[in-house]
Short mmCIF file of C-alpha atoms and ligand atoms in Angstrom, two decimals:
data_model
loop_
_atom_site.label_atom_id
_atom_site.label_comp_id
_atom_site.label_asym_id
_atom_site.label_seq_id
_atom_site.Cartn_x
_atom_site.Cartn_y
_atom_site.Cartn_z
CA UNK I 777 -2.34 17.07 40.91
CA UNK I 778 -0.90 18.82 37.86
CA UNK I 779 2.70 18.43 36.70
CA UNK I 780 3.88 21.67 38.36
CA UNK I 781 2.30 20.80 41.72
CA UNK I 782 3.87 17.36 41.55
CA UNK I 783 7.27 18.88 40.79
CA UNK I 784 6.90 21.42 43.65
CA UNK I 785 6.02 18.69 46.11
CA UNK I 786 9.00 16.57 44.91
CA UNK I 787 11.35 19.55 45.50
CA UNK I 788 9.80 20.23 48.93
CA UNK I 789 10.23 16.60 49.97
CA UNK I 790 13.80 16.57 48.73
CA UNK I 791 14.72 19.74 50.66
CA UNK I 792 12.98 18.41 53.76
CA UNK I 793 14.96 15.17 53.64
CA UNK I 794 18.25 17.03 53.02
CA UNK I 795 17.71 19.50 55.89
CA UNK I 796 16.62 16.76 58.28
CA UNK I 797 19.64 14.63 57.34
CA UNK I 798 21.94 17.64 57.73
CA UNK I 799 20.59 18.43 61.20
CA UNK I 800 20.59 14.77 62.27
CA UNK I 801 24.26 14.39 61.28
CA UNK I 802 25.15 17.63 63.10
CA UNK I 803 23.37 16.62 66.32
CA UNK I 804 24.77 13.08 66.04
CA UNK I 805 28.32 14.44 65.64
CA UNK I 806 27.83 16.76 68.71
CA UNK I 807 26.49 13.91 70.81
CA UNK I 808 29.36 11.60 69.75
CA UNK I 809 31.97 14.29 70.52
CA UNK I 810 30.52 14.99 73.99
CA UNK I 811 30.12 11.34 75.08
CA UNK I 812 33.26 9.75 73.61
CA UNK I 813 35.81 12.56 73.74
CA UNK I 814 34.56 14.33 76.92
CA UNK I 815 34.89 17.75 75.25
CA UNK I 816 33.80 20.97 76.89
CA UNK I 817 30.55 22.56 75.71
CA UNK I 818 32.56 25.00 73.56
CA UNK I 819 34.43 22.12 71.96
CA UNK I 820 31.14 20.32 71.19
CA UNK I 821 29.69 23.49 69.58
CA UNK I 822 32.82 23.90 67.44
CA UNK I 823 32.65 20.26 66.29
CA UNK I 824 28.95 20.66 65.45
CA UNK I 825 29.62 23.88 63.51
CA UNK I 826 32.46 22.31 61.49
CA UNK I 827 30.47 19.13 60.72
CA UNK I 828 27.37 21.24 59.91
CA UNK I 829 29.42 23.48 57.56
CA UNK I 830 30.98 20.55 55.68
CA UNK I 831 27.65 18.75 55.37
CA UNK I 832 25.85 21.91 54.19
CA UNK I 833 28.44 22.40 51.42
CA UNK I 834 28.20 18.69 50.42
CA UNK I 835 24.39 18.66 50.38
CA UNK I 836 24.27 22.03 48.58
CA UNK I 837 26.54 20.73 45.77
CA UNK I 838 24.61 17.46 45.39
CA UNK I 839 21.18 19.10 45.65
CA UNK I 840 22.07 21.75 43.07
CA UNK I 841 23.02 19.00 40.62
CA UNK I 842 19.78 17.11 41.35
CA UNK I 843 17.38 20.06 41.53
CA UNK I 844 18.63 21.85 38.40
CA UNK I 845 18.55 18.75 36.17
CA UNK I 846 14.98 19.49 34.91
CA UNK I 847 16.02 23.06 34.10
CA UNK I 848 19.14 21.85 32.30
CA UNK I 849 17.07 19.35 30.30
CA UNK I 850 14.67 22.06 29.13
CA UNK I 851 17.64 24.27 28.29
CA UNK I 852 19.20 21.44 26.22
CA UNK I 853 15.90 20.95 24.34
CA UNK I 854 15.79 24.66 23.44
CA UNK I 855 19.42 24.60 22.31
CA UNK I 856 18.68 21.44 20.28
CA UNK I 857 15.95 23.10 18.20
CA UNK I 858 17.61 26.49 17.79
CA UNK I 859 18.97 26.80 14.23
CA UNK I 860 22.51 27.95 15.21
CA UNK I 861 23.17 24.96 17.47
CA UNK I 862 21.20 22.28 15.67
CA UNK I 863 24.01 19.74 16.10
CA UNK I 864 23.41 19.73 19.87
CA UNK I 865 21.84 16.33 20.75
CA UNK I 866 18.28 16.14 22.06
CA UNK I 867 18.04 15.63 25.85
CA UNK I 868 17.51 12.13 27.18
CA UNK I 869 14.20 12.40 29.01
CA UNK I 870 14.30 8.80 30.20
CA UNK I 871 17.19 9.54 32.59
CA UNK I 872 15.18 12.14 34.54
CA UNK I 873 13.82 11.30 37.97
CA UNK I 874 12.80 14.70 39.40
CA UNK I 875 9.90 16.44 37.55
CA UNK I 876 9.92 13.90 34.71
CA UNK I 877 6.24 14.44 33.74
CA UNK I 878 6.52 18.21 33.81
CA UNK I 879 9.73 18.32 31.78
CA UNK I 880 8.50 15.78 29.21
CA UNK I 881 5.36 17.84 28.77
CA UNK I 882 7.28 21.13 28.45
CA UNK I 883 9.82 19.68 26.03
CA UNK I 884 7.09 18.29 23.78
CA UNK I 885 5.49 21.79 23.76
CA UNK I 886 8.85 23.27 22.81
CA UNK I 887 9.20 20.82 19.90
CA UNK I 888 5.64 21.53 18.75
CA UNK I 889 6.25 25.28 18.83
CA UNK I 890 9.44 24.79 16.85
CA UNK I 891 7.61 22.87 14.11
CA UNK I 892 4.90 25.57 13.93
CA UNK I 893 7.59 28.26 13.63
CA UNK I 894 9.25 26.17 10.93
CA UNK I 895 6.02 25.91 8.91
CA UNK I 896 5.27 29.61 9.36
CA UNK I 897 8.79 30.47 8.19
CA UNK I 898 8.49 28.18 5.20
CA UNK I 899 5.10 29.62 4.33
CA UNK I 900 6.43 33.15 4.73
CA UNK I 901 9.34 32.19 2.51
CA UNK I 902 6.94 30.85 -0.09
CA UNK I 903 4.75 33.92 0.23
CA UNK I 904 7.51 36.12 -1.15
CA UNK I 905 5.43 37.68 -3.86
CA UNK I 906 6.17 36.91 -7.43
CA UNK I 907 3.15 38.24 -9.37
CA UNK I 908 3.70 36.08 -12.45
CA UNK I 909 4.13 32.85 -10.50
CA UNK I 910 1.17 33.62 -8.25
CA UNK I 911 -1.02 34.51 -11.21
CA UNK I 912 -0.24 31.27 -13.06
CA UNK I 913 -0.57 29.02 -9.99
CA UNK I 914 -3.77 30.59 -8.69
CA UNK I 915 -5.58 30.83 -12.01
CA UNK I 916 -4.44 27.59 -13.57
CA UNK I 917 -7.72 25.97 -14.67
CA UNK I 918 -6.55 22.63 -13.22
CA UNK I 919 -6.42 21.50 -9.58
CA UNK I 920 -2.84 22.07 -8.42
CA UNK I 921 -1.27 21.36 -5.02
CA UNK I 922 2.32 21.71 -3.86
CA UNK I 923 3.76 19.92 -0.83
CA UNK I 924 6.86 20.34 1.30
CA UNK I 925 9.23 17.54 2.29
CA UNK I 926 6.82 16.43 5.06
CA UNK I 927 3.94 16.11 2.56
CA UNK I 928 2.27 19.20 4.05
CA UNK I 929 0.50 21.42 1.55
CA UNK I 930 2.30 24.72 1.02
CA UNK I 931 0.09 25.84 -1.84
CA UNK I 932 -3.24 24.68 -3.26
CA UNK I 933 -5.07 26.73 -5.86
CA UNK I 934 -8.79 27.41 -5.79
CA UNK I 935 -9.44 24.74 -8.43
CA UNK I 936 -7.86 22.16 -6.10
CA UNK I 937 -9.85 23.09 -2.98
CA UNK I 938 -13.04 23.15 -5.05
CA UNK I 939 -12.23 19.76 -6.60
CA UNK I 940 -11.61 18.09 -3.24
CA UNK I 941 -14.66 19.85 -1.75
CA UNK I 942 -12.71 21.71 0.95
CA UNK I 943 -13.67 25.25 1.92
CA UNK I 944 -10.99 25.71 4.56
CA UNK I 945 -7.49 26.93 3.85
CA UNK I 946 -5.45 23.82 3.00
CA UNK I 947 -2.06 25.39 3.69
CA UNK I 948 -0.13 23.43 6.33
CA UNK I 949 -2.45 20.41 6.16
CA UNK I 950 -1.07 16.99 5.37
CA UNK I 951 -1.79 15.99 1.75
CA UNK I 952 -3.00 12.50 2.70
CA UNK I 953 -5.47 13.88 5.24
CA UNK I 954 -7.02 16.09 2.57
CA UNK I 955 -7.22 13.69 -0.36
CA UNK I 956 -8.04 9.96 -0.17
CA UNK I 957 -6.92 8.48 -3.48
CA UNK I 958 -7.57 4.99 -4.84
CA UNK I 959 -5.67 3.44 -7.74
CA UNK I 960 -6.56 0.58 -10.04
CA UNK I 961 -3.13 -1.01 -9.56
CA UNK I 962 -0.48 -1.15 -6.85
CA UNK I 963 1.78 1.51 -8.40
CA UNK I 964 0.21 4.07 -6.09
CA UNK I 965 1.21 7.71 -5.64
CA UNK I 966 2.61 7.25 -2.13
CA UNK I 967 4.77 4.33 -3.25
CA UNK I 968 6.17 6.37 -6.11
CA UNK I 969 6.81 9.33 -3.81
CA UNK I 970 8.66 7.36 -1.16
CA UNK I 971 10.67 5.69 -3.91
CA UNK I 972 11.48 9.08 -5.44
CA UNK I 973 12.45 10.47 -2.01
CA UNK I 974 14.79 7.55 -1.43
CA UNK I 975 16.44 7.30 -4.81
CA UNK I 976 15.93 10.28 -7.05
CA UNK I 977 16.59 13.99 -6.90
CA UNK I 978 14.04 14.76 -9.59
CA UNK I 979 11.23 12.57 -10.85
CA UNK I 980 7.91 12.81 -12.68
CA UNK I 981 5.06 10.34 -13.03
CA UNK I 982 1.50 10.11 -14.34
CA UNK I 983 -1.41 7.87 -13.35
CA UNK I 984 -4.65 7.12 -15.15
CA UNK I 985 -8.07 6.34 -13.65
CA UNK I 986 -7.48 7.60 -10.12
CA UNK I 987 -10.48 7.81 -7.80
CA UNK I 988 -11.18 10.30 -5.06
CA UNK I 989 -12.74 8.35 -2.23
CA UNK I 990 -15.21 9.77 0.25
CA UNK I 991 -16.50 12.44 -2.13
CA UNK I 992 -19.51 12.30 -4.43
CA UNK I 993 -20.15 15.05 -6.96
CA UNK I 994 -23.58 16.67 -7.06
CA UNK I 995 -24.71 14.17 -9.68
CA UNK I 996 -23.62 11.29 -7.42
CA UNK I 997 -20.54 10.41 -9.46
CA UNK I 998 -17.24 9.62 -7.74
CA UNK I 999 -14.58 12.05 -9.03
CA UNK I 1000 -12.14 10.23 -11.32
CA UNK I 1001 -9.11 11.77 -12.95
CA UNK I 1002 -5.61 11.33 -14.30
CA UNK I 1003 -2.86 12.55 -12.03
CA UNK I 1004 0.55 14.01 -12.84
CA UNK I 1005 3.21 14.54 -10.19
CA UNK I 1006 6.61 16.17 -10.16
CA UNK I 1007 9.18 15.71 -7.41
CA UNK I 1008 12.21 17.91 -6.74
CA UNK I 1009 14.29 16.93 -3.72
CA UNK I 1010 15.42 19.72 -1.36
CA UNK I 1011 13.89 22.43 -3.50
CA UNK I 1012 15.24 25.74 -2.07
CA UNK I 1013 11.70 27.14 -1.80
CA UNK I 1014 10.56 23.92 -0.10
CA UNK I 1015 8.24 23.17 -3.05
CA UNK I 1016 9.16 19.51 -3.15
CA UNK I 1017 6.18 17.68 -4.67
CA UNK I 1018 3.69 19.09 -7.14
CA UNK I 1019 0.48 17.33 -8.21
CA UNK I 1020 -1.96 18.29 -10.94
CA UNK I 1021 -5.32 16.57 -11.49
CA UNK I 1022 -6.97 16.17 -14.90
CA UNK I 1023 -10.63 15.47 -14.36
CA UNK I 1024 -12.21 12.65 -16.43
CA UNK I 1025 -15.16 11.88 -14.16
CA UNK I 1026 -17.61 11.93 -17.04
CA UNK I 1027 -15.62 9.63 -19.32
CA UNK I 1028 -14.55 7.14 -16.63
CA UNK I 1029 -17.94 6.92 -14.99
CA UNK I 1030 -19.43 6.23 -18.42
CA UNK I 1031 -16.92 3.36 -18.75
CA UNK I 1032 -18.00 2.11 -15.31
CA UNK I 1033 -21.64 2.31 -16.30
CA UNK I 1034 -20.87 0.50 -19.53
CA UNK I 1035 -19.11 -2.18 -17.48
CA UNK I 1036 -22.11 -2.50 -15.14
CA UNK I 1037 -24.46 -2.71 -18.08
CA UNK I 1038 -22.23 -5.28 -19.78
CA UNK I 1039 -22.13 -7.32 -16.58
CA UNK I 1040 -25.92 -7.19 -16.39
CA UNK I 1041 -26.29 -8.31 -20.00
CA UNK I 1042 -23.59 -10.96 -19.73
CA UNK I 1043 -25.25 -12.35 -16.62
CA UNK I 1044 -28.25 -13.24 -18.78
CA UNK I 1045 -25.96 -15.24 -21.09
CA UNK I 1046 -24.91 -17.59 -18.33
CA UNK I 1047 -27.88 -19.95 -18.35
CA UNK I 1048 -28.24 -20.39 -22.12
CA UNK I 1049 -24.47 -20.77 -22.39
CA UNK I 1050 -24.38 -23.51 -19.77
CA UNK I 1051 -27.21 -25.29 -21.60
CA UNK I 1052 -25.42 -24.92 -24.92
CA UNK I 1053 -22.19 -26.38 -23.51
CA UNK I 1054 -24.12 -29.23 -21.93
CA UNK I 1055 -25.85 -30.12 -25.21
CA UNK I 1056 -22.57 -29.93 -27.12
CA UNK I 1057 -21.08 -32.42 -24.64
CA UNK I 1058 -24.11 -34.72 -25.03
CA UNK I 1059 -23.83 -34.55 -28.83
CA UNK I 1060 -20.11 -35.29 -28.70
CA UNK I 1061 -20.67 -38.35 -26.53
CA UNK I 1062 -23.72 -39.64 -28.41
CA UNK I 1063 -22.32 -39.12 -31.89
CA UNK I 1064 -18.75 -40.20 -31.21
CA UNK I 1065 -17.46 -42.24 -34.15
CA UNK I 1066 -20.71 -41.73 -36.08
CA UNK I 1067 -19.90 -38.32 -37.57
CA UNK I 1068 -18.03 -37.51 -40.75
CA UNK I 1069 -14.61 -35.83 -40.26
CA UNK I 1070 -16.11 -32.53 -41.38
CA UNK I 1071 -18.98 -32.69 -38.85
CA UNK I 1072 -16.54 -33.77 -36.14
CA UNK I 1073 -14.44 -30.68 -36.90
CA UNK I 1074 -17.53 -28.43 -36.70
CA UNK I 1075 -18.48 -29.99 -33.39
CA UNK I 1076 -14.99 -29.33 -31.96
CA UNK I 1077 -15.07 -25.71 -33.15
CA UNK I 1078 -18.51 -25.27 -31.56
CA UNK I 1079 -17.20 -26.62 -28.24
CA UNK I 1080 -14.15 -24.31 -28.42
CA UNK I 1081 -16.28 -21.24 -29.19
CA UNK I 1082 -18.68 -22.04 -26.36
CA UNK I 1083 -15.67 -22.42 -24.02
CA UNK I 1084 -14.25 -19.06 -25.14
CA UNK I 1085 -17.61 -17.40 -24.66
CA UNK I 1086 -17.84 -18.85 -21.20
CA UNK I 1087 -14.35 -17.48 -20.30
CA UNK I 1088 -15.45 -14.05 -21.56
CA UNK I 1089 -18.68 -14.16 -19.53
CA UNK I 1090 -16.87 -15.20 -16.35
CA UNK I 1091 -14.18 -12.54 -16.82
CA UNK I 1092 -16.74 -9.74 -17.17
CA UNK I 1093 -18.79 -10.92 -14.21
CA UNK I 1094 -15.74 -11.35 -11.98
CA UNK I 1095 -14.28 -7.95 -12.88
CA UNK I 1096 -17.62 -6.36 -12.10
CA UNK I 1097 -17.72 -8.15 -8.72
CA UNK I 1098 -14.16 -7.03 -7.92
CA UNK I 1099 -15.02 -3.44 -8.82
CA UNK I 1100 -17.95 -3.56 -6.43
CA UNK I 1101 -16.00 -5.31 -3.66
CA UNK I 1102 -18.27 -8.33 -3.96
CA UNK I 1103 -15.68 -10.90 -4.97
CA UNK I 1104 -15.17 -13.46 -2.25
CA UNK I 1105 -12.76 -16.37 -2.40
CA UNK I 1106 -13.44 -19.62 -0.59
CA UNK I 1107 -10.01 -21.11 0.03
CA UNK I 1108 -9.94 -24.88 0.46
CA UNK I 1109 -7.34 -27.61 0.50
CA UNK I 1110 -6.80 -28.69 -3.13
CA UNK I 1111 -4.34 -30.83 -5.06
CA UNK I 1112 -2.50 -28.41 -7.36
CA UNK I 1113 -1.64 -31.20 -9.80
CA UNK I 1114 -5.33 -32.07 -10.20
CA UNK I 1115 -6.30 -28.41 -10.59
CA UNK I 1116 -3.74 -27.84 -13.34
CA UNK I 1117 -4.55 -31.12 -15.09
CA UNK I 1118 -8.24 -30.13 -15.09
CA UNK I 1119 -7.64 -26.73 -16.73
CA UNK I 1120 -5.12 -28.03 -19.25
CA UNK I 1121 -7.48 -30.85 -20.16
CA UNK I 1122 -10.32 -28.40 -20.77
CA UNK I 1123 -8.16 -26.05 -22.88
CA UNK I 1124 -6.33 -28.76 -24.85
CA UNK I 1125 -9.08 -28.78 -27.46
CA UNK I 1126 -8.88 -24.96 -27.83
CA UNK I 1127 -5.14 -25.34 -28.43
CA UNK I 1128 -5.45 -28.34 -30.76
CA UNK I 1129 -7.85 -26.44 -33.03
CA UNK I 1130 -5.00 -23.87 -33.45
CA UNK I 1131 -2.41 -26.61 -34.01
CA UNK I 1132 -0.85 -26.09 -30.56
CA UNK I 1133 0.07 -28.70 -27.96
CA UNK I 1134 0.03 -27.87 -24.23
CA UNK I 1135 2.79 -29.68 -22.32
CA UNK I 1136 2.22 -30.15 -18.62
CA UNK I 1137 5.40 -30.49 -16.58
CA UNK I 1138 4.62 -31.38 -12.96
CA UNK I 1139 6.89 -32.73 -10.21
CA UNK I 1140 5.96 -36.06 -8.60
CA UNK I 1141 4.84 -34.42 -5.42
CA UNK I 1142 3.66 -30.97 -4.47
CA UNK I 1143 2.15 -29.84 -1.18
CA UNK I 1144 -1.62 -29.33 -1.17
CA UNK I 1145 -2.53 -25.70 -1.88
CA UNK I 1146 -5.09 -23.39 -0.26
CA UNK I 1147 -7.04 -21.95 -3.21
CA UNK I 1148 -10.48 -21.10 -4.48
CA UNK I 1149 -10.70 -23.71 -7.25
CA UNK I 1150 -13.14 -21.78 -9.47
CA UNK I 1151 -11.13 -18.53 -9.37
CA UNK I 1152 -7.83 -20.32 -9.89
CA UNK I 1153 -9.37 -22.01 -12.89
CA UNK I 1154 -10.00 -18.50 -14.28
CA UNK I 1155 -6.39 -17.47 -13.67
CA UNK I 1156 -4.79 -20.50 -15.32
CA UNK I 1157 -7.29 -20.58 -18.18
CA UNK I 1158 -6.78 -16.84 -18.85
CA UNK I 1159 -2.99 -17.34 -19.01
CA UNK I 1160 -3.23 -20.40 -21.26
CA UNK I 1161 -5.90 -18.71 -23.38
CA UNK I 1162 -3.54 -15.75 -23.91
CA UNK I 1163 -0.66 -18.10 -24.72
CA UNK I 1164 -2.89 -19.64 -27.43
CA UNK I 1165 -4.16 -16.27 -28.72
CA UNK I 1166 -0.72 -14.67 -28.96
CA UNK I 1167 1.08 -17.85 -30.16
CA UNK I 1168 1.78 -16.37 -33.59
CA UNK I 1169 1.90 -19.79 -35.27
CA UNK I 1170 4.19 -21.48 -32.73
CA UNK I 1171 3.10 -24.98 -31.70
CA UNK I 1172 4.10 -25.32 -28.03
CA UNK I 1173 2.90 -24.08 -24.69
CA UNK I 1174 4.59 -25.32 -21.51
CA UNK I 1175 2.77 -25.27 -18.18
CA UNK I 1176 5.11 -26.00 -15.27
CA UNK I 1177 4.70 -26.13 -11.51
CA UNK I 1178 7.31 -26.38 -8.76
CA UNK I 1179 7.79 -25.70 -5.09
CA UNK I 1180 9.99 -22.66 -4.43
CA UNK I 1181 12.66 -22.41 -1.71
CA UNK I 1182 10.22 -20.29 0.33
CA UNK I 1183 7.73 -23.16 0.23
CA UNK I 1184 5.35 -21.49 -2.25
CA UNK I 1185 3.90 -23.23 -5.29
CA UNK I 1186 5.00 -21.50 -8.48
CA UNK I 1187 3.29 -22.07 -11.82
CA UNK I 1188 4.53 -20.78 -15.15
CA UNK I 1189 2.85 -20.66 -18.55
CA UNK I 1190 5.39 -20.29 -21.33
CA UNK I 1191 4.64 -19.62 -24.98
CA UNK I 1192 6.83 -18.98 -28.01
CA UNK I 1193 4.59 -16.41 -29.65
CA UNK I 1194 4.62 -12.66 -30.30
CA UNK I 1195 6.18 -11.71 -26.93
CA UNK I 1196 5.71 -8.33 -25.31
CA UNK I 1197 7.71 -5.11 -25.90
CA UNK I 1198 9.47 -3.68 -22.81
CA UNK I 1199 7.35 -0.51 -22.96
CA UNK I 1200 4.15 -2.56 -22.49
CA UNK I 1201 5.34 -4.79 -19.65
CA UNK I 1202 4.64 -2.33 -16.80
CA UNK I 1203 1.02 -1.87 -17.93
CA UNK I 1204 0.21 -5.43 -18.85
CA UNK I 1205 -1.82 -6.11 -15.68
CA UNK I 1206 -3.73 -2.80 -15.82
CA UNK I 1207 -7.45 -2.74 -16.38
CA UNK I 1208 -8.43 -2.49 -20.07
CA UNK I 1209 -4.77 -2.46 -21.15
CA UNK I 1210 -4.16 -3.99 -24.56
CA UNK I 1211 -0.87 -3.79 -26.40
CA UNK I 1212 -1.53 -1.56 -29.40
CA UNK I 1213 0.68 -3.68 -31.68
CA UNK I 1214 -1.66 -6.66 -31.70
CA UNK I 1215 -4.87 -4.97 -30.60
CA UNK I 1216 -6.23 -4.77 -34.13
CA UNK I 1217 -5.50 -8.38 -35.15
CA UNK I 1218 -6.43 -10.28 -31.99
CA UNK I 1219 -9.70 -9.79 -30.14
CA UNK I 1220 -9.82 -9.25 -26.38
CA UNK I 1221 -11.04 -7.07 -23.52
CA UNK I 1222 -7.83 -6.13 -21.70
CA UNK I 1223 -9.38 -7.56 -18.54
CA UNK I 1224 -7.95 -11.10 -18.34
CA UNK I 1225 -4.59 -10.24 -16.76
CA UNK I 1226 -6.15 -7.56 -14.53
CA UNK I 1227 -8.50 -10.21 -13.19
CA UNK I 1228 -5.69 -12.79 -12.86
CA UNK I 1229 -3.63 -10.33 -10.81
CA UNK I 1230 -6.55 -9.42 -8.53
CA UNK I 1231 -7.27 -13.11 -7.88
CA UNK I 1232 -3.64 -14.15 -7.32
CA UNK I 1233 -3.02 -11.18 -5.01
CA UNK I 1234 -6.16 -11.95 -3.02
CA UNK I 1235 -4.80 -15.49 -2.58
CA UNK I 1236 -1.64 -13.99 -1.05
CA UNK I 1237 0.49 -14.81 -4.11
CA UNK I 1238 2.32 -12.79 -6.74
CA UNK I 1239 2.09 -12.70 -10.52
CA UNK I 1240 4.71 -11.58 -13.00
CA UNK I 1241 5.77 -11.77 -16.63
CA UNK I 1242 9.05 -12.30 -18.35
CA UNK I 1243 8.88 -11.52 -22.05
CA UNK I 1244 10.72 -10.04 -25.01
CA UNK I 1245 9.18 -8.88 -28.24
CA UNK I 1246 9.19 -11.66 -30.84
CA UNK I 1247 10.58 -14.24 -28.43
CA UNK I 1248 7.51 -15.45 -26.56
CA UNK I 1249 6.36 -14.79 -23.01
CA UNK I 1250 6.42 -16.56 -19.68
CA UNK I 1251 3.75 -15.66 -17.15
CA UNK I 1252 4.26 -16.95 -13.62
CA UNK I 1253 2.39 -16.79 -10.33
CA UNK I 1254 2.61 -18.23 -6.86
CA UNK I 1255 0.01 -19.69 -4.53
CA UNK I 1256 0.39 -20.60 -0.87
CA UNK I 1257 0.45 -24.18 0.42
CA UNK I 1258 -2.64 -25.01 2.46
CA UNK I 1259 -0.54 -25.27 5.64
CA UNK I 1260 0.42 -21.57 5.35
CA UNK I 1261 -3.10 -20.43 4.46
CA UNK I 1262 -4.54 -22.35 7.40
CA UNK I 1263 -1.94 -21.08 9.88
CA UNK I 1264 -2.52 -17.50 8.71
CA UNK I 1265 -6.24 -17.79 9.32
CA UNK I 1266 -5.65 -19.82 12.49
CA UNK I 1267 -7.75 -22.74 11.34
CA UNK I 1268 -6.65 -26.30 10.86
CA UNK I 1269 -10.05 -27.65 9.96
CA UNK I 1270 -9.68 -28.90 6.39
CA UNK I 1271 -13.39 -28.79 5.74
CA UNK I 1272 -13.93 -25.16 6.65
CA UNK I 1273 -13.61 -22.58 3.86
CA UNK I 1274 -11.32 -19.65 4.53
CA UNK I 1275 -13.03 -16.63 3.04
CA UNK I 1276 -10.99 -13.78 1.61
CA UNK I 1277 -11.98 -10.85 -0.60
CA UNK I 1278 -10.42 -9.47 -3.76
CA UNK I 1279 -10.46 -5.69 -4.23
CA UNK I 1280 -10.15 -3.71 -7.43
CA UNK I 1281 -9.14 -0.38 -5.89
CA UNK I 1282 -5.86 0.01 -4.02
CA UNK I 1283 -5.93 2.79 -1.46
CA UNK I 1284 -3.14 5.30 -1.69
CA UNK I 1285 -1.67 5.73 1.72
CA UNK I 1286 -0.41 2.71 3.62
CA UNK I 1287 -2.15 4.05 6.71
CA UNK I 1288 -5.49 3.53 5.08
CA UNK I 1289 -4.57 0.50 2.99
CA UNK I 1290 -6.82 -2.53 3.32
P1 ADP W 33 -6.76 -9.46 -23.70
O1 ADP W 33 -5.93 -10.64 -24.04
O2 ADP W 33 -8.21 -9.77 -23.61
O3 ADP W 33 -6.47 -8.28 -24.54
P2 ADP W 33 -5.38 -9.51 -21.17
O4 ADP W 33 -5.59 -8.69 -19.98
O5 ADP W 33 -5.49 -10.97 -21.03
O6 ADP W 33 -6.40 -8.96 -22.23
O7 ADP W 33 -3.97 -9.14 -21.76
C1 ADP W 33 -3.59 -7.78 -21.87
C2 ADP W 33 -2.61 -7.58 -23.01
O8 ADP W 33 -1.40 -8.25 -22.69
C3 ADP W 33 -3.05 -8.23 -24.31
O9 ADP W 33 -3.84 -7.33 -25.07
C4 ADP W 33 -1.73 -8.53 -25.00
O10 ADP W 33 -1.27 -7.38 -25.67
C5 ADP W 33 -0.77 -8.79 -23.85
N1 ADP W 33 -0.57 -10.24 -23.62
C6 ADP W 33 -1.17 -11.01 -22.69
N2 ADP W 33 -0.71 -12.27 -22.74
C7 ADP W 33 0.20 -12.31 -23.72
C8 ADP W 33 1.05 -13.33 -24.25
N3 ADP W 33 1.02 -14.58 -23.78
N4 ADP W 33 1.86 -12.99 -25.27
C9 ADP W 33 1.89 -11.73 -25.75
N5 ADP W 33 1.14 -10.72 -25.28
C10 ADP W 33 0.30 -11.00 -24.27
#
């Protein structure tokens, strides 16, 4: 039975009940008058007529109210969406009993029609011809798209449709349904846009190394580009957000290939490097106390260099795994004190060679943490390694751990070295980012902090930096206690690994976010 048939049958039933009740009351009143008041037949007819008249008026008033409620609801919905009476509230569909399905269906059609009319009007408004504007926008040799306040595309030039491989007219389509972007950090386009919508009337932003998911160019490369966006709240022409893409597929895919090649080459270094480190350890043990001071110094420097090389190899391999979504963490119950002591112990020699002492400040007790020991080793060693590299002659590094009020385990690595200028802080965790001021003097890849962030985030923690130029830096991160990790993954078996993945690409729209 469709909605209209259902409504018709409801009305029929209602009228049937009302008429039957009306007649029953009338007959009842006639019977009562004749038996109890011994009226003549004329008297009984008069009583029945009067009662019938009163009841008909009563039922007519009540039925009108009841039967016209669906009509009044539809009327209120139309008034609600009409531009002159927009302050009229929307009808409350929940309070309906008669014809609820039919009215709900009709009202939703009315709202849909209104939004179509709105879009058509906006498009018509935009289509007001302005030859110069149209010429520039259409022939701009860069992909350009303009969205309204609902993120629907109001204009996309030919370069844009070609770039996103769409033949159909993009006008009216939602931007996020047309373009699936992935960013190398969590400052994504949609986050910026919602922030701009909430706080700023006008804003502009650029992103580097953005990927277009789901599309391969003819040569099999994933399109990669820089993106620039401009936001103008309540623009009178409804041109609220503008995005321009600057294609760098060639350059960025060459970087990716270089990274893959590097990872392949570096992979071959692993075995000889492990052997080398093993032999150095054997030599150190066997020749302890038998070497001259000079030889002892050489031996230490050899051990430090092998350690640094091993950090480099692991960083490259891990970044490559993250890029290819092949980086899995095996979270287990670990003592955080032991983990930190282990890393600091291993890096102490690296620091001593540079005249630096690493102080370890740990509370007496800390809850056990749920971490992947090997990956966490990379995080802490990268932070301490940086503190040594950028120490600028200072002699102290402080590694501290504490339990926060939220029950997380926070670790900080503080140095008193070169510090970081404010302009560099927002990019410090980006892939390949290196601060230009010390890039020339101090070697590095710009991957250590990127990797540390990916690992900490995959553990469910957060990483941050607090630094000022010339005054040293403090890097901090949190990890979860094992109890929280286990309850999240609904396992309490201490022996079982909890497997989580780290991803290098952050999807743009929260709807699609991993
Ligand atoms: P790398 O050290 O290999 O260049 P990272 O990703 O570890 O790469 O660090 C990125 C950039 O952050 C570095 O090039 C440096 O400019 C800055 N940086 C990192 N740690 C420190 C620190 N402790 N003090 C000052 N600058 C730092």
